[in-house]
Structure formats: structure tokens, C-alpha cells
């Protein structure tokens, strides 16, 4: 039985494909390459196409014996989603709805869905529990929360069992340094700091130093991309055992401020990275830290690369070897 990875050529998707291949799973990848990179794929049977295209979906499910789907295919820029909400609702909801229709028609019963901490919005409690209120403060988070609700109704009507995984801040790169993080344009903190270390940017701008945190900068829970991938495989295995649908956070349960991440990167790289204060970025919550107790208990998940230094070091190793990212 094969696992279909939608968006398998993207940052988290490509690490998922690597993890599945390492664990001996049969992998089918569907990616439209709007953001994905051919060089990020370590293997698997590839289909180039869009989830909103019924013809390619039918081909994928007819030509392969797929029992589980892992869905990463989505737009994921919080800022862009505020300016272009319809793009996010159309793509993020529309593609997964189409995928679910194909799964229903081809009797595929398991899906692991890539959700996000952005479903919570500004949290009332830290660490955040899955049972806490969900009140997204941007269309990206809203689109993911909407799909979570759609999944619930598809389970109810068609018996499609799901695991929705709400990631906190995905970071780091594969330990082999063969694959890593390459967004165009890059907006994520660690890759931008590393671009400063590589001399490609003059400085890192710190978006806000007047938050109610210890040093005034935003606090996030960074989780290694390979640890995220391992949680998805555990989720597939659990669904294959016939267990019920669930939603779980994935984070390390430890927060680091932007200033702490910059300082840790200086230590890892040995380079004095220049930083400058800038105004707050719209829509940034002050603190996001996960409780991942549920993932640990229910999935048996144990992050292998939990330390911030390891996360930064693996990212640094990839960036040094790929200063231009995946060259197109
Ligand atoms: N930051 C800076 N300077 C930069 C880039 C980022 O100070 O140049 C700060 C941000 O303001 C934020 C922190 O670094 O406080 C982390 O920012 P990222 O852009 O790396 O990540 P986010 O926390 O904004 O977003 C991540 C995922 C989203 C997801 C969100 C959940 O990238 O997909 O977590 O809240 F929606």
C-alpha cells in the first residue's frame, strides 16, 4: 500500500518523503511545483499537477494502490493571506475538498492533514492545548481551521479518518544536508538569519521589541522538520490500526524569543550576525508555545532533534551547502 504525499516537493513535504523512504514505505508524490523544488525530492513516484485538477487526481488514485494521504499542499504566508484572503480560501480549502472527493470516490480512508498553530490566533493560555479556543487572526489560519471542520464532517459521512497536526514553527533541515528550507521569497526567521550569516543580507530586522515577553521580542516554539515528518508517519500507522480521528499540536513545548534565536545562531555559526529593531509585523501573537503531550501520548511521538542549537545547526549545514537554495 502506498502513501500519497500532496505537496511532497515543498519544505515539510520533502522531509516527509525522505522519512517515508527511509522507513521503507511506498511513496507517491503529487506537487504542482508552484513552490516545490524538483531537487528536494529524494524519491517516490512523481505526478506533476494540481489538487484542483480532477483528471490528475483520478489518474493518481487509479494507477496506484493508495491507502493513506498526507496533505501539505497549501499556501502558507500569513501576511499574504491577509491581503489576498480569497486566494487562501480558494486554494487551501478548494484543493483539500477536491482531494477528499477523490478519496471518497476511490475509497481511501486515511488522511493526515497539515494544520497550524495559526488556528488558535492570540492564545489565552501557554502552553496551548488542543482543547483551547480556536480564533484565527488571519485567513491562513482560518482556511486551515475550516479544513479541520470539513474533515470532521467527511469522517461522519464517508468514514474518512483523519489526523490534523497543528505545527508550531517548523525549522531545521535534514541531517544529510541534502534537503532544506527554500521559500521564495523567504519570510521565516531562521533562514533569514542564516542569509545574514552567509553575507547575502546585511542584517536581520527584529519585528518588535515591545511585546510582553522577557526581552520584548516574540516567542515561538521551534520544531525540527524531521520530527514533524516522524509524527506524520506515526499518525498514518495509528490510522492504519483503525484508531479514531484526532487533532494534535506538534511543538517542543519550549519557547525562544527572536533575540534568543539570533544569539543561538551567532553561537552555532561563529558569525557576529547584525540585528536591528524594526516595527511589529502585523498579526504576530506575542507568544506561541505548544503543549505536545497529546501527540506524545496518543501517537507515541518523541522529537529527536528538540534542541534549538541542533535545529539551527542542521539548517546552517544545508544553507552553507546550498547558498542559492535549490537552483532552478
Ligand atoms: N521575525 C523577525 N524578523 C524576520 C522574520 C521573522 O523578527 O525577518 C519574527 C516574527 O515576527 C516572529 C518570529 O520571528 O515573531 C517567527 O517568524 P516566522 O515568520 O519564522 O514564523 P511565524 O511564527 O510567523 O509563522 C509560523 C509559520 C506559519 C504559521 C505560524 C503559526 O511559518 O506558517 O507559524 O503561528 F502560520
CSV table of C-alpha atoms and ligand atoms in Angstrom, one decimal:
chain,number,residue,atom,x,y,z
A,1,UNK,CA,0.0,0.0,0.0
A,2,UNK,CA,1.4,3.4,-1.0
A,3,UNK,CA,1.1,6.7,0.9
A,4,UNK,CA,0.3,9.8,-1.3
A,5,UNK,CA,2.1,12.9,-0.3
A,6,UNK,CA,0.5,16.0,-1.7
A,7,UNK,CA,2.9,19.0,-1.8
A,8,UNK,CA,5.7,16.5,-1.4
A,9,UNK,CA,8.3,18.8,-3.1
A,10,UNK,CA,7.8,21.6,-0.6
A,11,UNK,CA,9.8,22.2,2.6
A,12,UNK,CA,7.9,19.9,5.0
A,13,UNK,CA,6.6,17.6,2.3
A,14,UNK,CA,10.1,16.8,1.0
A,15,UNK,CA,11.3,15.9,4.5
A,16,UNK,CA,8.2,13.7,4.8
A,17,UNK,CA,9.1,11.9,1.6
A,18,UNK,CA,12.6,11.3,2.9
A,19,UNK,CA,11.3,9.9,6.2
A,20,UNK,CA,8.8,7.6,4.4
A,21,UNK,CA,11.5,6.3,2.0
A,22,UNK,CA,13.9,5.8,4.9
A,23,UNK,CA,11.3,3.8,6.7
A,24,UNK,CA,10.6,1.6,3.7
A,25,UNK,CA,7.2,3.0,2.7
A,26,UNK,CA,6.0,3.1,-0.9
A,27,UNK,CA,5.6,6.8,-1.8
A,28,UNK,CA,3.6,8.6,-4.4
A,29,UNK,CA,4.1,12.4,-4.7
A,30,UNK,CA,1.7,15.0,-6.2
A,31,UNK,CA,3.0,18.5,-6.5
A,32,UNK,CA,2.2,21.4,-8.8
A,33,UNK,CA,5.7,22.9,-8.4
A,34,UNK,CA,4.4,26.4,-7.8
A,35,UNK,CA,6.6,26.4,-4.7
A,36,UNK,CA,8.1,23.0,-4.6
A,37,UNK,CA,11.5,22.0,-6.0
A,38,UNK,CA,12.4,19.0,-8.1
A,39,UNK,CA,15.8,18.7,-6.3
A,40,UNK,CA,14.0,18.4,-3.0
A,41,UNK,CA,12.6,15.0,-3.9
A,42,UNK,CA,14.7,12.1,-2.7
A,43,UNK,CA,12.5,9.6,-4.5
A,44,UNK,CA,8.9,8.3,-4.8
A,45,UNK,CA,6.7,8.1,-7.9
A,46,UNK,CA,6.0,11.7,-9.0
A,47,UNK,CA,3.0,13.2,-10.6
A,48,UNK,CA,3.2,16.9,-11.5
A,49,UNK,CA,-0.2,18.5,-11.1
A,50,UNK,CA,-2.7,20.4,-9.0
A,51,UNK,CA,-5.1,19.1,-6.4
A,52,UNK,CA,-7.9,21.1,-8.0
A,53,UNK,CA,-7.4,19.0,-11.2
A,54,UNK,CA,-9.8,16.1,-11.1
A,55,UNK,CA,-8.1,14.3,-14.1
A,56,UNK,CA,-4.7,14.1,-12.4
A,57,UNK,CA,-6.3,13.1,-9.1
A,58,UNK,CA,-8.2,10.3,-10.7
A,59,UNK,CA,-5.0,9.1,-12.5
A,60,UNK,CA,-3.0,9.1,-9.2
A,61,UNK,CA,-5.6,7.1,-7.4
A,62,UNK,CA,-6.3,4.7,-10.3
A,63,UNK,CA,-2.7,4.0,-11.1
A,64,UNK,CA,-1.6,3.3,-7.5
A,65,UNK,CA,-2.9,1.4,-4.6
A,66,UNK,CA,-3.0,4.2,-2.0
A,67,UNK,CA,-4.4,3.7,1.5
A,68,UNK,CA,-3.3,6.9,3.1
A,69,UNK,CA,-2.8,10.5,2.1
A,70,UNK,CA,-0.6,13.2,3.8
A,71,UNK,CA,-1.7,16.6,2.6
A,72,UNK,CA,0.9,19.5,2.7
A,73,UNK,CA,-0.3,21.3,-0.4
A,74,UNK,CA,-1.2,24.8,0.6
A,75,UNK,CA,-0.3,28.5,0.5
A,76,UNK,CA,1.2,29.4,3.9
A,77,UNK,CA,2.2,33.0,4.1
A,78,UNK,CA,0.3,34.7,6.9
A,79,UNK,CA,0.9,38.3,5.7
A,80,UNK,CA,-0.1,37.5,2.1
A,81,UNK,CA,-3.3,35.7,3.4
A,82,UNK,CA,-4.4,39.0,5.0
A,83,UNK,CA,-4.1,40.9,1.7
A,84,UNK,CA,-5.4,38.0,-0.6
A,85,UNK,CA,-7.9,36.1,1.6
A,86,UNK,CA,-9.7,34.6,-1.4
A,87,UNK,CA,-6.5,33.1,-2.8
A,88,UNK,CA,-6.1,31.2,0.6
A,89,UNK,CA,-9.8,30.1,0.8
A,90,UNK,CA,-9.8,29.0,-2.8
A,91,UNK,CA,-6.5,27.1,-2.8
A,92,UNK,CA,-6.3,25.8,0.8
A,93,UNK,CA,-9.9,24.8,1.1
A,94,UNK,CA,-10.7,24.1,-2.5
A,95,UNK,CA,-7.7,21.7,-3.0
A,96,UNK,CA,-8.4,19.7,0.1
A,97,UNK,CA,-12.1,19.4,-0.7
A,98,UNK,CA,-11.2,18.1,-4.2
A,99,UNK,CA,-8.7,15.7,-2.6
A,100,UNK,CA,-11.4,14.5,-0.2
A,101,UNK,CA,-13.9,13.9,-3.1
A,102,UNK,CA,-11.3,11.8,-4.9
A,103,UNK,CA,-10.6,9.9,-1.6
A,104,UNK,CA,-14.3,9.3,-1.2
A,105,UNK,CA,-14.7,8.1,-4.8
A,106,UNK,CA,-11.6,5.8,-4.6
A,107,UNK,CA,-12.4,4.6,-1.0
A,108,UNK,CA,-9.2,5.9,0.5
A,109,UNK,CA,-9.9,6.0,4.3
A,110,UNK,CA,-6.9,7.8,5.9
A,111,UNK,CA,-5.6,11.4,5.8
A,112,UNK,CA,-3.0,13.2,7.8
A,113,UNK,CA,-3.6,16.9,7.4
A,114,UNK,CA,-1.1,19.7,7.8
A,115,UNK,CA,-2.7,22.2,10.1
A,116,UNK,CA,-1.1,25.0,12.1
A,117,UNK,CA,-0.8,26.9,15.4
A,118,UNK,CA,-2.4,29.8,13.5
A,119,UNK,CA,-5.8,28.1,14.1
A,120,UNK,CA,-5.5,29.4,17.7
A,121,UNK,CA,-4.9,33.1,17.0
A,122,UNK,CA,-3.9,35.0,20.1
A,123,UNK,CA,-3.9,32.3,22.8
A,124,UNK,CA,-5.3,32.7,26.3
A,125,UNK,CA,-3.1,30.1,27.9
A,126,UNK,CA,0.5,29.0,27.4
A,127,UNK,CA,1.3,26.2,26.6
A,128,UNK,CA,-1.6,25.9,24.2
A,129,UNK,CA,-3.8,22.8,24.4
A,130,UNK,CA,-5.7,21.3,21.6
A,131,UNK,CA,-8.9,22.0,23.6
A,132,UNK,CA,-8.2,25.7,23.8
A,133,UNK,CA,-10.3,28.1,21.8
A,134,UNK,CA,-9.6,28.5,18.1
A,135,UNK,CA,-10.0,32.0,16.9
A,136,UNK,CA,-7.6,32.6,13.9
A,137,UNK,CA,-6.4,36.2,13.4
A,138,UNK,CA,-5.6,35.7,9.7
A,139,UNK,CA,-7.1,34.0,6.7
A,140,UNK,CA,-4.3,31.4,6.5
A,141,UNK,CA,-5.2,30.1,10.0
A,142,UNK,CA,-8.9,30.4,9.1
A,143,UNK,CA,-8.5,28.3,6.0
A,144,UNK,CA,-6.8,25.5,7.9
A,145,UNK,CA,-9.4,25.6,10.7
A,146,UNK,CA,-12.1,25.4,8.1
A,147,UNK,CA,-10.5,22.3,6.6
A,148,UNK,CA,-10.3,20.7,10.0
A,149,UNK,CA,-14.1,21.2,10.3
A,150,UNK,CA,-14.6,19.7,6.8
A,151,UNK,CA,-12.5,16.7,7.8
A,152,UNK,CA,-14.8,16.1,10.8
A,153,UNK,CA,-17.9,16.0,8.5
A,154,UNK,CA,-16.2,13.8,6.0
A,155,UNK,CA,-15.4,11.4,8.7
A,156,UNK,CA,-19.0,11.5,9.8
A,157,UNK,CA,-20.4,11.0,6.3
A,158,UNK,CA,-17.8,8.8,4.5
A,159,UNK,CA,-15.8,7.3,7.3
A,160,UNK,CA,-12.6,9.0,6.2
A,161,UNK,CA,-10.4,9.0,9.3
A,162,UNK,CA,-8.1,12.0,9.8
A,163,UNK,CA,-5.3,13.3,12.0
A,164,UNK,CA,-4.9,17.1,11.9
A,165,UNK,CA,-1.5,18.1,13.0
A,166,UNK,CA,-1.1,21.7,14.2
A,167,UNK,CA,2.5,22.6,13.7
A,168,UNK,CA,4.2,25.4,15.6
A,169,UNK,CA,7.4,26.8,13.9
A,170,UNK,CA,8.8,24.2,11.5
A,171,UNK,CA,12.6,24.7,11.2
A,172,UNK,CA,15.9,23.0,10.5
A,173,UNK,CA,16.9,20.7,7.7
A,174,UNK,CA,17.5,17.0,7.0
A,175,UNK,CA,20.6,15.7,8.8
A,176,UNK,CA,22.1,14.6,5.5
A,177,UNK,CA,22.1,18.3,4.4
A,178,UNK,CA,20.6,17.1,1.1
A,179,UNK,CA,17.3,18.9,1.6
A,180,UNK,CA,16.4,22.0,3.5
A,181,UNK,CA,14.2,25.2,3.6
A,182,UNK,CA,14.0,27.3,0.4
A,183,UNK,CA,11.0,29.7,0.2
A,184,UNK,CA,10.8,32.3,-2.5
A,185,UNK,CA,10.6,35.0,-1.1
A,186,UNK,CA,11.9,33.9,2.2
A,187,UNK,CA,10.0,35.2,5.2
A,188,UNK,CA,10.9,32.8,8.0
A,189,UNK,CA,13.2,33.8,10.8
A,190,UNK,CA,15.9,31.1,10.9
A,191,UNK,CA,16.6,31.0,7.1
A,192,UNK,CA,16.7,34.9,7.0
A,193,UNK,CA,19.2,35.0,9.9
A,194,UNK,CA,21.3,32.4,8.1
A,195,UNK,CA,21.2,34.5,4.9
A,196,UNK,CA,22.8,37.3,7.0
A,197,UNK,CA,25.4,34.8,8.2
A,198,UNK,CA,26.2,33.9,4.6
A,199,UNK,CA,26.6,37.6,3.8
A,200,UNK,CA,23.5,37.7,1.5
A,201,UNK,CA,21.7,40.2,3.7
A,202,UNK,CA,23.3,43.0,5.7
A,203,UNK,CA,21.2,42.4,8.9
A,204,UNK,CA,18.2,40.8,10.4
A,205,UNK,CA,15.3,43.1,11.3
A,206,UNK,CA,13.7,42.2,14.6
A,207,UNK,CA,9.9,42.8,14.2
A,208,UNK,CA,9.0,44.4,17.5
A,209,UNK,CA,10.8,44.6,20.9
A,210,UNK,CA,7.8,45.9,22.9
A,211,UNK,CA,5.9,42.6,23.4
A,212,UNK,CA,5.1,41.4,26.9
A,213,UNK,CA,7.9,38.9,26.9
A,214,UNK,CA,11.2,38.7,28.8
A,215,UNK,CA,13.3,40.6,26.2
A,216,UNK,CA,10.3,42.2,24.4
A,217,UNK,CA,10.7,40.1,21.2
A,218,UNK,CA,8.2,37.4,20.1
A,219,UNK,CA,8.5,33.9,21.5
A,220,UNK,CA,8.0,30.8,19.3
A,221,UNK,CA,8.2,27.1,19.7
A,222,UNK,CA,10.6,25.8,17.0
A,223,UNK,CA,10.2,22.2,16.0
A,224,UNK,CA,12.6,20.2,13.7
A,225,UNK,CA,11.1,19.4,10.3
A,226,UNK,CA,12.2,15.7,10.5
A,227,UNK,CA,10.5,15.5,13.9
A,228,UNK,CA,7.3,16.8,12.2
A,229,UNK,CA,7.7,14.2,9.5
A,230,UNK,CA,8.1,11.4,12.0
A,231,UNK,CA,4.9,12.4,13.7
A,232,UNK,CA,3.0,12.2,10.4
A,233,UNK,CA,4.2,8.6,9.8
A,234,UNK,CA,3.2,7.7,13.4
A,235,UNK,CA,-0.2,9.2,12.6
A,236,UNK,CA,-0.6,7.1,9.4
A,237,UNK,CA,0.4,4.0,11.3
A,238,UNK,CA,-2.2,4.8,14.0
A,239,UNK,CA,-4.9,5.3,11.5
A,240,UNK,CA,-4.0,2.1,9.8
A,241,UNK,CA,-4.5,0.3,13.1
A,242,UNK,CA,-8.1,1.5,12.9
A,243,UNK,CA,-7.9,4.3,15.6
A,244,UNK,CA,-10.2,7.3,15.6
A,245,UNK,CA,-9.7,10.8,14.1
A,246,UNK,CA,-7.8,13.3,16.2
A,247,UNK,CA,-6.2,16.7,16.3
A,248,UNK,CA,-2.7,17.2,17.8
A,249,UNK,CA,-0.2,20.0,18.4
A,250,UNK,CA,3.4,19.5,17.3
A,251,UNK,CA,6.0,21.6,19.0
A,252,UNK,CA,8.8,21.2,21.6
A,253,UNK,CA,6.9,22.8,24.4
A,254,UNK,CA,9.7,25.4,24.8
A,255,UNK,CA,9.7,29.0,23.7
A,256,UNK,CA,12.6,31.0,22.3
A,257,UNK,CA,12.4,34.8,21.6
A,258,UNK,CA,13.6,36.2,18.3
A,259,UNK,CA,16.6,37.7,20.2
A,260,UNK,CA,17.5,34.3,21.7
A,261,UNK,CA,17.2,32.7,18.2
A,262,UNK,CA,19.6,35.3,16.8
A,263,UNK,CA,22.0,34.8,19.7
A,264,UNK,CA,21.9,31.0,19.3
A,265,UNK,CA,22.6,31.3,15.6
A,266,UNK,CA,25.6,33.5,16.3
A,267,UNK,CA,27.0,30.7,18.6
A,268,UNK,CA,26.3,27.9,16.1
A,269,UNK,CA,27.8,29.7,13.1
A,270,UNK,CA,30.5,31.6,15.0
A,271,UNK,CA,29.5,34.7,13.0
A,272,UNK,CA,28.5,38.0,14.5
A,273,UNK,CA,25.1,38.4,12.9
A,274,UNK,CA,24.0,42.1,12.7
A,275,UNK,CA,20.4,42.7,14.0
A,276,UNK,CA,18.3,45.8,14.1
A,277,UNK,CA,15.0,46.7,15.7
A,278,UNK,CA,12.0,47.3,13.4
A,279,UNK,CA,8.3,47.9,14.0
A,280,UNK,CA,6.0,45.0,14.8
A,281,UNK,CA,4.8,42.8,11.9
A,282,UNK,CA,1.0,42.8,11.7
A,283,UNK,CA,-0.7,39.8,13.1
A,284,UNK,CA,2.1,38.4,15.2
A,285,UNK,CA,1.0,36.9,18.5
A,286,UNK,CA,3.5,37.6,21.3
A,287,UNK,CA,4.0,34.0,22.5
A,288,UNK,CA,3.1,30.7,20.9
A,289,UNK,CA,4.2,27.6,22.7
A,290,UNK,CA,2.6,24.1,22.2
A,291,UNK,CA,1.7,21.5,24.7
A,292,UNK,CA,2.6,18.4,22.7
A,293,UNK,CA,1.6,16.0,25.5
A,294,UNK,CA,-1.3,14.6,23.4
A,295,UNK,CA,1.0,13.8,20.4
A,296,UNK,CA,3.4,12.1,22.7
A,297,UNK,CA,0.7,10.1,24.4
A,298,UNK,CA,-1.5,9.3,21.5
A,299,UNK,CA,1.0,9.0,18.7
A,300,UNK,CA,4.0,7.9,20.8
A,301,UNK,CA,5.9,10.8,19.3
A,302,UNK,CA,9.3,11.7,20.7
A,303,UNK,CA,11.2,14.5,19.0
A,304,UNK,CA,14.8,13.5,18.2
A,305,UNK,CA,16.1,17.0,17.3
A,306,UNK,CA,14.5,19.0,20.1
A,307,UNK,CA,17.3,21.4,20.9
A,308,UNK,CA,17.3,24.8,19.3
A,309,UNK,CA,21.1,24.5,18.6
A,310,UNK,CA,20.5,21.3,16.7
A,311,UNK,CA,17.7,22.8,14.7
A,312,UNK,CA,19.8,25.8,13.8
A,313,UNK,CA,22.9,23.6,13.1
A,314,UNK,CA,21.1,21.3,10.6
A,315,UNK,CA,19.6,24.4,8.9
A,316,UNK,CA,23.1,26.0,8.8
A,317,UNK,CA,24.7,22.9,7.3
A,318,UNK,CA,22.1,22.9,4.5
A,319,UNK,CA,22.4,26.7,3.8
A,320,UNK,CA,26.2,26.5,3.7
A,321,UNK,CA,26.0,23.7,1.1
A,322,UNK,CA,23.2,25.5,-0.9
A,323,UNK,CA,23.8,29.2,-0.6
A,324,UNK,CA,21.5,29.8,-3.5
A,325,UNK,CA,18.9,27.3,-2.3
A,326,UNK,CA,17.7,24.8,-4.9
A,327,UNK,CA,19.0,26.3,-8.1
A,328,UNK,CA,16.2,26.3,-10.7
B,1,LIG,N1,10.7,37.6,12.5
B,1,LIG,C1,11.6,38.7,12.7
B,1,LIG,N2,12.3,39.1,11.6
B,1,LIG,C2,12.2,38.4,10.4
B,1,LIG,C3,11.3,37.3,10.3
B,1,LIG,C4,10.6,36.9,11.4
B,1,LIG,O1,11.7,39.3,13.7
B,1,LIG,O2,12.8,38.9,9.4
B,1,LIG,C5,10.0,37.2,13.7
B,1,LIG,C6,8.5,37.2,13.5
B,1,LIG,O3,8.0,38.5,13.8
B,1,LIG,C7,8.0,36.1,14.5
B,1,LIG,C8,9.2,35.1,14.6
B,1,LIG,O4,10.3,35.9,14.0
B,1,LIG,O5,7.9,36.7,15.8
B,1,LIG,C9,9.0,33.9,13.7
B,1,LIG,O6,8.5,34.3,12.4
B,1,LIG,P1,8.4,33.3,11.2
B,1,LIG,O7,7.9,34.2,10.1
B,1,LIG,O8,9.6,32.5,11.1
B,1,LIG,O9,7.2,32.3,11.7
B,1,LIG,P2,5.7,32.7,12.2
B,1,LIG,O10,5.7,32.4,13.7
B,1,LIG,O11,5.2,34.0,11.8
B,1,LIG,O12,4.9,31.7,11.4
B,1,LIG,C10,4.9,30.3,11.5
B,1,LIG,C11,4.7,29.6,10.2
B,1,LIG,C12,3.3,29.9,9.7
B,1,LIG,C13,2.3,29.6,10.8
B,1,LIG,C14,2.6,30.3,12.1
B,1,LIG,C15,1.7,29.8,13.2
B,1,LIG,O13,5.6,30.0,9.3
B,1,LIG,O14,3.0,29.1,8.6
B,1,LIG,O15,4.0,29.9,12.5
B,1,LIG,O16,1.5,30.9,14.0
B,1,LIG,F1,1.1,30.0,10.4
